[in-house]
PDB file of C-alpha atoms in Angstrom:
ATOM      1  CA  MET A 251      28.957  58.968 -22.071  1.00  0.00           C
ATOM      2  CA  SER A 252      25.817  59.587 -24.159  1.00  0.00           C
ATOM      3  CA  PRO A 253      23.096  57.181 -23.001  1.00  0.00           C
ATOM      4  CA  SER A 254      20.047  56.563 -25.120  1.00  0.00           C
ATOM      5  CA  ARG A 255      16.636  57.546 -23.787  1.00  0.00           C
ATOM      6  CA  ALA A 256      15.915  53.980 -22.926  1.00  0.00           C
ATOM      7  CA  LEU A 257      19.130  53.444 -21.025  1.00  0.00           C
ATOM      8  CA  ALA A 258      18.624  56.740 -19.194  1.00  0.00           C
ATOM      9  CA  ASP A 259      15.351  55.373 -17.721  1.00  0.00           C
ATOM     10  CA  VAL A 260      16.760  52.067 -16.441  1.00  0.00           C
ATOM     11  CA  PRO A 261      17.550  53.226 -12.931  1.00  0.00           C
ATOM     12  CA  ILE A 262      13.840  53.723 -12.193  1.00  0.00           C
ATOM     13  CA  PHE A 263      13.708  49.915 -11.844  1.00  0.00           C
ATOM     14  CA  PHE A 264      15.673  50.398  -8.599  1.00  0.00           C
ATOM     15  CA  VAL A 265      13.346  53.159  -7.467  1.00  0.00           C
ATOM     16  CA  PHE A 266      10.426  50.955  -8.366  1.00  0.00           C
ATOM     17  CA  ALA A 267      11.639  48.417  -5.792  1.00  0.00           C
ATOM     18  CA  TRP A 268      11.710  51.072  -3.164  1.00  0.00           C
ATOM     19  CA  VAL A 269       8.192  52.232  -4.162  1.00  0.00           C
ATOM     20  CA  ARG A 270       6.842  48.757  -3.604  1.00  0.00           C
ATOM     21  CA  VAL A 271       8.302  48.688  -0.088  1.00  0.00           C
ATOM     22  CA  ALA A 272       6.994  52.169   0.652  1.00  0.00           C
ATOM     23  CA  LEU A 273       3.504  51.086  -0.253  1.00  0.00           C
ATOM     24  CA  TRP A 274       3.699  48.219   2.259  1.00  0.00           C
ATOM     25  CA  TRP A 275       0.002  47.621   2.381  1.00  0.00           C
ATOM     26  CA  THR A 276       0.044  46.509  -1.231  1.00  0.00           C
ATOM     27  CA  ILE A 277       2.554  43.799  -0.250  1.00  0.00           C
ATOM     28  CA  LEU A 278       0.069  42.535   2.425  1.00  0.00           C
ATOM     29  CA  LEU A 279      -2.571  42.270  -0.248  1.00  0.00           C
ATOM     30  CA  ALA A 280      -0.156  40.415  -2.536  1.00  0.00           C
ATOM     31  CA  ILE A 281       0.601  37.993   0.322  1.00  0.00           C
ATOM     32  CA  GLY A 282      -3.226  37.438   0.737  1.00  0.00           C
ATOM     33  CA  ILE A 283      -3.726  36.847  -2.976  1.00  0.00           C
ATOM     34  CA  GLU A 284      -0.787  34.366  -3.104  1.00  0.00           C
ATOM     35  CA  ALA A 285      -1.906  32.507   0.080  1.00  0.00           C
ATOM     36  CA  LEU A 286      -5.297  32.000  -1.547  1.00  0.00           C
ATOM     37  CA  ALA A 287      -3.609  30.667  -4.644  1.00  0.00           C
ATOM     38  CA  LEU A 288      -1.509  28.205  -2.559  1.00  0.00           C
ATOM     39  CA  HIS A 289      -4.529  27.098  -0.615  1.00  0.00           C
ATOM     40  CA  LEU A 290      -6.498  26.328  -3.748  1.00  0.00           C
ATOM     41  CA  LEU A 291      -3.649  24.896  -5.899  1.00  0.00           C
ATOM     42  CA  PHE A 292      -2.001  22.565  -3.286  1.00  0.00           C
ATOM     43  CA  ALA A 293      -4.728  22.114  -0.662  1.00  0.00           C
ATOM     44  CA  LEU A 294      -2.443  23.661   1.882  1.00  0.00           C
ATOM     45  CA  THR A 295      -3.869  24.671   5.234  1.00  0.00           C
ATOM     46  CA  TRP A 296      -4.481  28.404   5.600  1.00  0.00           C
ATOM     47  CA  ARG A 297      -1.625  28.541   8.142  1.00  0.00           C
ATOM     48  CA  ARG A 298       0.891  26.906   5.816  1.00  0.00           C
ATOM     49  CA  ALA A 299      -0.299  28.827   2.744  1.00  0.00           C
ATOM     50  CA  LEU A 300       0.064  32.119   4.653  1.00  0.00           C
ATOM     51  CA  TRP A 301       3.520  31.304   5.917  1.00  0.00           C
ATOM     52  CA  ALA A 302       4.701  30.217   2.564  1.00  0.00           C
ATOM     53  CA  ALA A 303       3.322  33.362   0.931  1.00  0.00           C
ATOM     54  CA  VAL A 304       5.024  35.527   3.527  1.00  0.00           C
ATOM     55  CA  LEU A 305       8.385  33.781   3.081  1.00  0.00           C
ATOM     56  CA  VAL A 306       8.396  33.868  -0.737  1.00  0.00           C
ATOM     57  CA  ASN A 307       7.438  37.506  -0.733  1.00  0.00           C
ATOM     58  CA  VAL A 308      10.252  38.367   1.748  1.00  0.00           C
ATOM     59  CA  GLY A 309      12.645  36.540  -0.543  1.00  0.00           C
ATOM     60  CA  THR A 310      11.261  38.304  -3.676  1.00  0.00           C
ATOM     61  CA  ALA A 311      11.527  41.648  -2.021  1.00  0.00           C
ATOM     62  CA  ALA A 312      15.171  41.114  -1.119  1.00  0.00           C
ATOM     63  CA  LEU A 313      16.091  39.732  -4.540  1.00  0.00           C
ATOM     64  CA  GLY A 314      14.035  42.390  -6.373  1.00  0.00           C
ATOM     65  CA  PHE A 315      16.543  45.090  -5.440  1.00  0.00           C
ATOM     66  CA  ILE A 316      19.078  43.105  -7.526  1.00  0.00           C
ATOM     67  CA  ALA A 317      16.812  41.598 -10.134  1.00  0.00           C
ATOM     68  CA  TYR A 318      14.907  44.695 -11.176  1.00  0.00           C
ATOM     69  CA  PRO A 319      17.813  46.867 -12.281  1.00  0.00           C
ATOM     70  CA  LEU A 320      19.660  43.898 -13.721  1.00  0.00           C
ATOM     71  CA  VAL A 321      16.733  42.724 -15.858  1.00  0.00           C
ATOM     72  CA  GLY A 322      15.957  46.326 -16.662  1.00  0.00           C
ATOM     73  CA  THR A 323      19.467  47.012 -17.915  1.00  0.00           C
ATOM     74  CA  LEU A 324      19.342  43.964 -20.190  1.00  0.00           C
ATOM     75  CA  SER A 325      15.780  44.220 -21.510  1.00  0.00           C
ATOM     76  CA  TYR A 326      14.716  47.867 -21.378  1.00  0.00           C
ATOM     77  CA  PRO A 327      16.540  49.048 -24.518  1.00  0.00           C
ATOM     78  CA  ALA A 328      14.763  46.328 -26.528  1.00  0.00           C
ATOM     79  CA  LEU A 329      11.414  46.508 -24.905  1.00  0.00           C
ATOM     80  CA  ALA A 330      10.929  50.202 -24.407  1.00  0.00           C
ATOM     81  CA  PRO A 331      10.547  51.013 -28.163  1.00  0.00           C
ATOM     82  CA  LEU A 332       8.057  48.190 -28.560  1.00  0.00           C
ATOM     83  CA  VAL A 333       5.925  49.425 -25.580  1.00  0.00           C
ATOM     84  CA  MET A 334       6.043  53.033 -26.825  1.00  0.00           C
ATOM     85  CA  GLN A 335       5.140  51.983 -30.406  1.00  0.00           C
ATOM     86  CA  THR A 336       2.201  49.914 -29.185  1.00  0.00           C
ATOM     87  CA  PHE A 337       0.795  52.007 -26.283  1.00  0.00           C
ATOM     88  CA  GLY A 338       2.367  55.399 -26.683  1.00  0.00           C
ATOM     89  CA  THR A 339       4.298  57.151 -23.911  1.00  0.00           C
ATOM     90  CA  GLY A 340       3.509  58.812 -20.625  1.00  0.00           C
ATOM     91  CA  GLN A 341       3.598  58.184 -16.942  1.00  0.00           C
ATOM     92  CA  ILE A 342       0.574  55.877 -16.887  1.00  0.00           C
ATOM     93  CA  VAL A 343       1.971  53.649 -19.635  1.00  0.00           C
ATOM     94  CA  GLU A 344       5.425  53.564 -17.985  1.00  0.00           C
ATOM     95  CA  ILE A 345       4.102  52.644 -14.557  1.00  0.00           C
ATOM     96  CA  ALA A 346       1.899  49.994 -16.037  1.00  0.00           C
ATOM     97  CA  ALA A 347       4.792  48.535 -17.961  1.00  0.00           C
ATOM     98  CA  TYR A 348       6.848  48.395 -14.767  1.00  0.00           C
ATOM     99  CA  CYS A 349       4.082  46.687 -12.904  1.00  0.00           C
ATOM    100  CA  ILE A 350       3.679  44.008 -15.566  1.00  0.00           C
ATOM    101  CA  ALA A 351       7.529  43.593 -15.685  1.00  0.00           C
ATOM    102  CA  ALA A 352       7.555  43.157 -11.921  1.00  0.00           C
ATOM    103  CA  ALA A 353       4.990  40.337 -12.219  1.00  0.00           C
ATOM    104  CA  ILE A 354       7.047  38.655 -14.900  1.00  0.00           C
ATOM    105  CA  ILE A 355      10.224  38.917 -12.815  1.00  0.00           C
ATOM    106  CA  ASP A 356       8.540  37.941  -9.530  1.00  0.00           C
ATOM    107  CA  THR A 357       6.835  34.768 -10.762  1.00  0.00           C
ATOM    108  CA  PRO A 358       9.935  32.573 -11.462  1.00  0.00           C
ATOM    109  CA  ILE A 359      11.657  33.874  -8.359  1.00  0.00           C
ATOM    110  CA  GLU A 360       8.663  33.039  -6.211  1.00  0.00           C
ATOM    111  CA  LEU A 361       8.190  29.611  -7.790  1.00  0.00           C
ATOM    112  CA  GLY A 362      11.880  28.824  -7.176  1.00  0.00           C
ATOM    113  CA  LEU A 363      11.652  30.000  -3.521  1.00  0.00           C
ATOM    114  CA  LEU A 364       8.435  27.943  -3.143  1.00  0.00           C
ATOM    115  CA  ALA A 365      10.201  24.832  -4.419  1.00  0.00           C
ATOM    116  CA  LEU A 366      13.009  25.255  -1.959  1.00  0.00           C
ATOM    117  CA  LEU A 367      10.662  25.891   0.874  1.00  0.00           C
ATOM    118  CA  SER A 368       8.567  22.788  -0.005  1.00  0.00           C
ATOM    119  CA  ARG A 369      11.750  20.558   0.184  1.00  0.00           C
ATOM    120  CA  ALA A 370      12.884  22.115   3.415  1.00  0.00           C
ATOM    121  CA  ALA A 371       9.519  22.037   5.211  1.00  0.00           C
ATOM    122  CA  GLY A 372       8.000  18.955   3.595  1.00  0.00           C
ATOM    123  CA  TYR A 373       5.037  20.733   2.001  1.00  0.00           C
ATOM    124  CA  GLY A 374       5.007  18.322  -0.874  1.00  0.00           C
ATOM    125  CA  VAL A 375       4.304  21.034  -3.381  1.00  0.00           C
ATOM    126  CA  ARG A 376       4.875  20.034  -7.082  1.00  0.00           C
ATOM    127  CA  ILE A 377       5.145  23.025  -9.377  1.00  0.00           C
ATOM    128  CA  GLY A 378       4.001  22.575 -12.951  1.00  0.00           C
ATOM    129  CA  GLY A 379       2.584  24.637 -15.753  1.00  0.00           C
ATOM    130  CA  LYS A 380      -0.731  25.193 -13.935  1.00  0.00           C
ATOM    131  CA  ALA A 381       0.886  26.451 -10.824  1.00  0.00           C
ATOM    132  CA  ALA A 382       3.154  28.739 -12.868  1.00  0.00           C
ATOM    133  CA  ALA A 383       0.121  30.129 -14.709  1.00  0.00           C
ATOM    134  CA  VAL A 384      -1.833  30.699 -11.529  1.00  0.00           C
ATOM    135  CA  PHE A 385       1.068  32.416  -9.814  1.00  0.00           C
ATOM    136  CA  PHE A 386       1.625  34.706 -12.752  1.00  0.00           C
ATOM    137  CA  VAL A 387      -2.100  35.698 -12.608  1.00  0.00           C
ATOM    138  CA  ALA A 388      -1.754  36.274  -8.867  1.00  0.00           C
ATOM    139  CA  ASN A 389       1.219  38.513  -9.452  1.00  0.00           C
ATOM    140  CA  LEU A 390      -0.618  40.431 -12.164  1.00  0.00           C
ATOM    141  CA  LEU A 391      -3.462  41.024  -9.680  1.00  0.00           C
ATOM    142  CA  SER A 392      -0.969  42.224  -7.157  1.00  0.00           C
ATOM    143  CA  ALA A 393       0.600  44.488  -9.850  1.00  0.00           C
ATOM    144  CA  ALA A 394      -2.895  45.888 -10.598  1.00  0.00           C
ATOM    145  CA  VAL A 395      -3.287  46.798  -6.943  1.00  0.00           C
ATOM    146  CA  LEU A 396       0.184  48.547  -6.878  1.00  0.00           C
ATOM    147  CA  PHE A 397      -0.609  50.366 -10.086  1.00  0.00           C
ATOM    148  CA  THR A 398      -3.857  51.666  -8.604  1.00  0.00           C
ATOM    149  CA  ALA A 399      -2.129  52.703  -5.440  1.00  0.00           C
ATOM    150  CA  ILE A 400       0.601  54.614  -7.319  1.00  0.00           C
ATOM    151  CA  GLN A 401      -2.008  56.479  -9.303  1.00  0.00           C
ATOM    152  CA  ILE A 402      -4.495  57.284  -6.538  1.00  0.00           C
ATOM    153  CA  GLY A 403      -2.228  57.554  -3.455  1.00  0.00           C
ATOM    154  CA  PRO A 404      -0.577  60.947  -4.115  1.00  0.00           C
ATOM    155  CA  ARG A 405      -3.840  62.617  -5.007  1.00  0.00           C
ATOM    156  CA  GLN A 406      -5.023  62.067  -1.456  1.00  0.00           C
ATOM    157  CA  HIS A 407      -2.620  64.815  -0.297  1.00  0.00           C
ATOM    158  CA  PRO A 408      -4.212  68.211  -1.036  1.00  0.00           C
ATOM    159  CA  VAL A 409      -2.268  71.494  -0.619  1.00  0.00           C
ATOM    160  CA  ASP A 410      -2.112  73.051   2.866  1.00  0.00           C
ATOM    161  CA  ALA A 411      -4.165  76.065   3.837  1.00  0.00           C
ATOM    162  CA  GLU A 412      -1.248  78.570   3.399  1.00  0.00           C
ATOM    163  CA  THR A 413      -0.575  77.375  -0.104  1.00  0.00           C
ATOM    164  CA  ARG A 414      -4.306  77.341  -0.926  1.00  0.00           C
ATOM    165  CA  ARG A 415      -4.469  80.981   0.208  1.00  0.00           C
ATOM    166  CA  LEU A 416      -1.511  81.935  -2.105  1.00  0.00           C
ATOM    167  CA  LEU A 417      -3.026  80.113  -5.123  1.00  0.00           C
ATOM    168  CA  ASP A 418      -6.336  81.841  -4.652  1.00  0.00           C
ATOM    169  CA  GLY A 419      -4.893  85.223  -3.796  1.00  0.00           C
ATOM    170  CA  PRO A 420      -1.329  86.534  -4.623  1.00  0.00           C
ATOM    171  CA  PHE A 421      -0.692  83.881  -7.304  1.00  0.00           C
ATOM    172  CA  ASN A 422      -4.174  83.973  -8.761  1.00  0.00           C
ATOM    173  CA  GLU A 423      -3.065  85.612 -12.060  1.00  0.00           C
ATOM    174  CA  GLU A 424      -0.030  83.321 -12.501  1.00  0.00           C
ATOM    175  CA  VAL A 425      -2.106  80.174 -11.850  1.00  0.00           C
ATOM    176  CA  ALA A 426      -4.770  81.415 -14.287  1.00  0.00           C
ATOM    177  CA  LEU A 427      -2.149  81.982 -17.050  1.00  0.00           C
ATOM    178  CA  VAL A 428      -0.813  78.428 -16.447  1.00  0.00           C
ATOM    179  CA  ALA A 429      -4.325  77.032 -16.903  1.00  0.00           C
ATOM    180  CA  THR A 430      -4.871  79.054 -20.025  1.00  0.00           C
ATOM    181  CA  ILE A 431      -1.689  77.788 -21.561  1.00  0.00           C
ATOM    182  CA  PHE A 432      -2.421  74.229 -20.747  1.00  0.00           C
ATOM    183  CA  ASP A 433      -5.991  74.497 -22.171  1.00  0.00           C
ATOM    184  CA  GLU A 434      -4.739  76.107 -25.366  1.00  0.00           C
ATOM    185  CA  LEU A 435      -1.617  73.961 -25.920  1.00  0.00           C
ATOM    186  CA  SER A 436      -3.316  71.346 -27.988  1.00  0.00           C
ATOM    187  CA  ARG A 437      -4.339  73.941 -30.544  1.00  0.00           C
ATOM    188  CA  HIS A 438      -0.837  75.345 -30.854  1.00  0.00           C
ATOM    189  CA  ARG A 439       1.394  72.310 -31.413  1.00  0.00           C
ATOM    190  CA  ASP A 440       1.904  70.180 -34.431  1.00  0.00           C
ATOM    191  CA  ALA A 441       1.868  66.402 -34.884  1.00  0.00           C
ATOM    192  CA  GLU A 442       5.386  66.042 -33.504  1.00  0.00           C
ATOM    193  CA  GLY A 443       4.554  68.102 -30.442  1.00  0.00           C
ATOM    194  CA  ASN A 444       6.416  71.293 -31.584  1.00  0.00           C
ATOM    195  CA  ILE A 445       4.604  74.534 -30.542  1.00  0.00           C
ATOM    196  CA  ASP A 446       3.751  77.619 -32.553  1.00  0.00           C
ATOM    197  CA  GLU A 447       6.560  80.192 -31.909  1.00  0.00           C
ATOM    198  CA  ALA A 448       4.150  83.076 -32.550  1.00  0.00           C
ATOM    199  CA  TRP A 449       1.943  81.801 -29.819  1.00  0.00           C
ATOM    200  CA  ARG A 450       4.925  81.429 -27.500  1.00  0.00           C
ATOM    201  CA  ALA A 451       5.947  84.983 -28.131  1.00  0.00           C
ATOM    202  CA  ALA A 452       2.447  86.120 -27.245  1.00  0.00           C
ATOM    203  CA  LEU A 453       2.642  84.085 -24.026  1.00  0.00           C
ATOM    204  CA  LYS A 454       5.970  85.791 -23.086  1.00  0.00           C
ATOM    205  CA  ALA A 455       4.272  89.198 -23.499  1.00  0.00           C
ATOM    206  CA  GLN A 456       1.342  88.052 -21.216  1.00  0.00           C
ATOM    207  CA  ALA A 457       3.803  86.739 -18.581  1.00  0.00           C
ATOM    208  CA  GLU A 458       5.534  90.069 -18.350  1.00  0.00           C
ATOM    209  CA  GLY A 459       4.746  91.849 -15.123  1.00  0.00           C
ATOM    210  CA  LEU A 460       3.618  88.632 -13.391  1.00  0.00           C
ATOM    211  CA  ASP A 461       5.592  87.024 -10.570  1.00  0.00           C
ATOM    212  CA  PHE A 462       7.169  83.976 -12.226  1.00  0.00           C
ATOM    213  CA  VAL A 463      10.603  82.711 -11.294  1.00  0.00           C
ATOM    214  CA  GLN A 464      10.204  80.285 -14.266  1.00  0.00           C
ATOM    215  CA  LEU A 465       7.529  79.289 -16.704  1.00  0.00           C
ATOM    216  CA  GLU A 466       7.947  76.597 -19.264  1.00  0.00           C
ATOM    217  CA  ILE A 467       6.073  74.198 -21.519  1.00  0.00           C
ATOM    218  CA  ALA A 468       7.277  70.549 -22.092  1.00  0.00           C
ATOM    219  CA  THR A 469       5.995  68.844 -25.200  1.00  0.00           C
ATOM    220  CA  GLY A 470       7.320  66.666 -27.985  1.00  0.00           C
ATOM    221  CA  GLY A 471      10.427  65.841 -25.915  1.00  0.00           C
ATOM    222  CA  ARG A 472      11.488  69.504 -25.788  1.00  0.00           C
ATOM    223  CA  ILE A 473      11.298  72.274 -23.211  1.00  0.00           C
ATOM    224  CA  TYR A 474       9.971  75.666 -24.404  1.00  0.00           C
ATOM    225  CA  PRO A 475      10.792  78.420 -21.863  1.00  0.00           C
ATOM    226  CA  ILE A 476       8.286  81.245 -21.556  1.00  0.00           C
ATOM    227  CA  VAL A 477       9.912  82.863 -18.587  1.00  0.00           C
ATOM    228  CA  ALA A 478      13.542  81.593 -18.238  1.00  0.00           C
ATOM    229  CA  MET A 479      15.245  81.015 -14.965  1.00  0.00           C
ATOM    230  CA  PRO A 480      18.024  83.578 -14.481  1.00  0.00           C
ATOM    231  CA  THR A 481      21.240  81.735 -13.906  1.00  0.00           C
ATOM    232  CA  GLY A 482      23.776  84.634 -13.754  1.00  0.00           C
ATOM    233  CA  GLY A 483      25.804  83.840 -16.812  1.00  0.00           C
ATOM    234  CA  ILE A 484      28.505  81.318 -17.647  1.00  0.00           C
ATOM    235  CA  GLY A 485      29.855  79.316 -14.759  1.00  0.00           C
ATOM    236  CA  THR A 486      26.788  79.667 -12.606  1.00  0.00           C
ATOM    237  CA  GLY A 487      23.619  77.514 -12.300  1.00  0.00           C
ATOM    238  CA  MET A 488      20.751  76.661 -10.038  1.00  0.00           C
ATOM    239  CA  THR A 489      20.127  73.799  -7.568  1.00  0.00           C
ATOM    240  CA  PHE A 490      16.637  72.686  -6.576  1.00  0.00           C
ATOM    241  CA  THR A 491      15.156  70.942  -3.533  1.00  0.00           C
ATOM    242  CA  TYR A 492      11.705  69.423  -3.438  1.00  0.00           C
ATOM    243  CA  GLU A 493       9.297  68.457  -0.708  1.00  0.00           C
ATOM    244  CA  ASP A 494       6.311  66.255  -0.805  1.00  0.00           C
ATOM    245  CA  ASP A 495       4.015  66.507  -3.850  1.00  0.00           C
ATOM    246  CA  ARG A 496       0.574  67.904  -3.152  1.00  0.00           C
ATOM    247  CA  TYR A 497      -2.480  68.195  -5.416  1.00  0.00           C
ATOM    248  CA  ASP A 498      -4.742  71.046  -6.138  1.00  0.00           C
ATOM    249  CA  GLY A 499      -7.347  69.404  -8.371  1.00  0.00           C
ATOM    250  CA  ALA A 500      -5.399  68.392 -11.459  1.00  0.00           C
ATOM    251  CA  ALA A 501      -2.364  70.481 -10.567  1.00  0.00           C
ATOM    252  CA  MET A 502       0.614  69.039  -8.763  1.00  0.00           C
ATOM    253  CA  VAL A 503       2.035  71.555  -6.249  1.00  0.00           C
ATOM    254  CA  THR A 504       5.387  71.137  -4.557  1.00  0.00           C
ATOM    255  CA  ARG A 505       7.236  73.364  -2.114  1.00  0.00           C
ATOM    256  CA  GLY A 506      10.976  73.606  -2.515  1.00  0.00           C
ATOM    257  CA  THR A 507      13.916  75.950  -2.897  1.00  0.00           C
ATOM    258  CA  VAL A 508      16.206  77.298  -5.691  1.00  0.00           C
ATOM    259  CA  GLN A 509      19.719  78.401  -5.054  1.00  0.00           C
ATOM    260  CA  ARG A 510      22.340  79.893  -7.341  1.00  0.00           C
ATOM    261  CA  TYR A 511      25.702  78.275  -7.272  1.00  0.00           C
ATOM    262  CA  GLY A 512      28.977  79.211  -8.976  1.00  0.00           C
ATOM    263  CA  ALA A 513      28.271  82.884  -8.267  1.00  0.00           C
ATOM    264  CA  SER A 514      30.393  85.159  -6.070  1.00  0.00           C
ATOM    265  CA  PRO A 515      29.007  85.569  -3.547  1.00  0.00           C
ATOM    266  CA  PRO A 516      26.657  82.550  -3.771  1.00  0.00           C
ATOM    267  CA  GLY A 517      22.911  83.275  -3.563  1.00  0.00           C
ATOM    268  CA  ALA A 518      20.940  82.203  -0.588  1.00  0.00           C
ATOM    269  CA  PRO A 519      18.257  79.444  -1.000  1.00  0.00           C
ATOM    270  CA  ARG A 520      14.937  80.919  -2.170  1.00  0.00           C
ATOM    271  CA  ASP A 521      11.617  79.246  -1.177  1.00  0.00           C
ATOM    272  CA  VAL A 522       9.520  78.581  -4.190  1.00  0.00           C
ATOM    273  CA  LEU A 523       6.394  76.751  -5.232  1.00  0.00           C
ATOM    274  CA  HIS A 524       6.348  74.408  -8.254  1.00  0.00           C
ATOM    275  CA  TYR A 525       2.969  74.378  -9.974  1.00  0.00           C
ATOM    276  CA  ARG A 526       2.492  71.880 -12.688  1.00  0.00           C
ATOM    277  CA  LEU A 527      -0.328  70.714 -15.016  1.00  0.00           C
ATOM    278  CA  PHE A 528       0.293  67.657 -17.120  1.00  0.00           C
ATOM    279  CA  ALA A 529      -1.543  65.353 -19.569  1.00  0.00           C
ATOM    280  CA  GLU A 530      -0.798  61.792 -20.435  1.00  0.00           C
ATOM    281  CA  ASP A 531      -1.335  62.214 -24.172  1.00  0.00           C
ATOM    282  CA  ALA A 532      -0.568  58.878 -25.939  1.00  0.00           C
ATOM    283  CA  ALA A 533       1.490  60.428 -28.638  1.00  0.00           C
ATOM    284  CA  HIS A 534       3.123  63.342 -26.947  1.00  0.00           C
ATOM    285  CA  PRO A 535       2.675  63.791 -23.112  1.00  0.00           C
ATOM    286  CA  TYR A 536       2.855  67.476 -22.298  1.00  0.00           C
ATOM    287  CA  SER A 537       2.958  69.749 -19.231  1.00  0.00           C
ATOM    288  CA  VAL A 538       3.072  73.405 -18.208  1.00  0.00           C
ATOM    289  CA  GLN A 539       5.120  74.178 -15.125  1.00  0.00           C
ATOM    290  CA  ALA A 540       5.575  77.401 -13.199  1.00  0.00           C
ATOM    291  CA  ILE A 541       8.040  78.144 -10.371  1.00  0.00           C
ATOM    292  CA  LEU A 542       6.535  80.824  -8.115  1.00  0.00           C
ATOM    293  CA  PRO A 543       8.389  82.786  -5.431  1.00  0.00           C
ATOM    294  CA  PHE A 544       6.998  81.661  -2.042  1.00  0.00           C
ATOM    295  CA  PRO A 545       6.774  84.706   0.321  1.00  0.00           C
TER     296      PRO A 545
END
């Protein structure tokens, strides 16, 4: 009923399996890396090495949807604090940890599938410590490719011309204030990530008269509203939809809608633009997000 922070993050292991499938070209590279390892380790022909790599990766992909969340549920609560204490927190650290964890999970699965394939097809493969080590390195290389793809891929999608026009024109002042808050944030928060309340009050005054649906700062594990989303009182709330993430330099820009529910009558969906700047600070990752009313 009240999950810990670590347990609340466990479902991303299942999402991670889908991400690997979505980035299908990284799987092709993984197959190539493992085919090379099989060819060099066991002197298999390229044809046999490639088929073996394909088959074990198909098996690993299928079993991964079960193995990732299962292993995550059992290990994450113990490993997450160790990772955070050693490397800090943030999206880059988290994705890197998942990639390494995937390599650790995939290696014994692939070795087991390879042993079964060898018996069935007469490959004569004998798996020992050397083979296990080489396959683990091959999986780490594949994980490095996946990590790079996750980090670089989304940034290849710039905002469309209409959104670009709004950011440079009608939303120019709002975007400028978001950038100012982001640049000044490090000077107005303490070692635990808590921000200076006097500074926040000054920001609220600056935001008055600008066209924000919502403006907030996230740091130190807390959310600090600058312009709060109006919900309409007790018994009402807001639902959100999101489209594909786009990038405007360092800013993540996402089209979507907000809609009030629980109200009488219920509000109609309102088109909005989510504009977010974020930093992967090792101690306390932070971000500034604005929701702007899309015309």
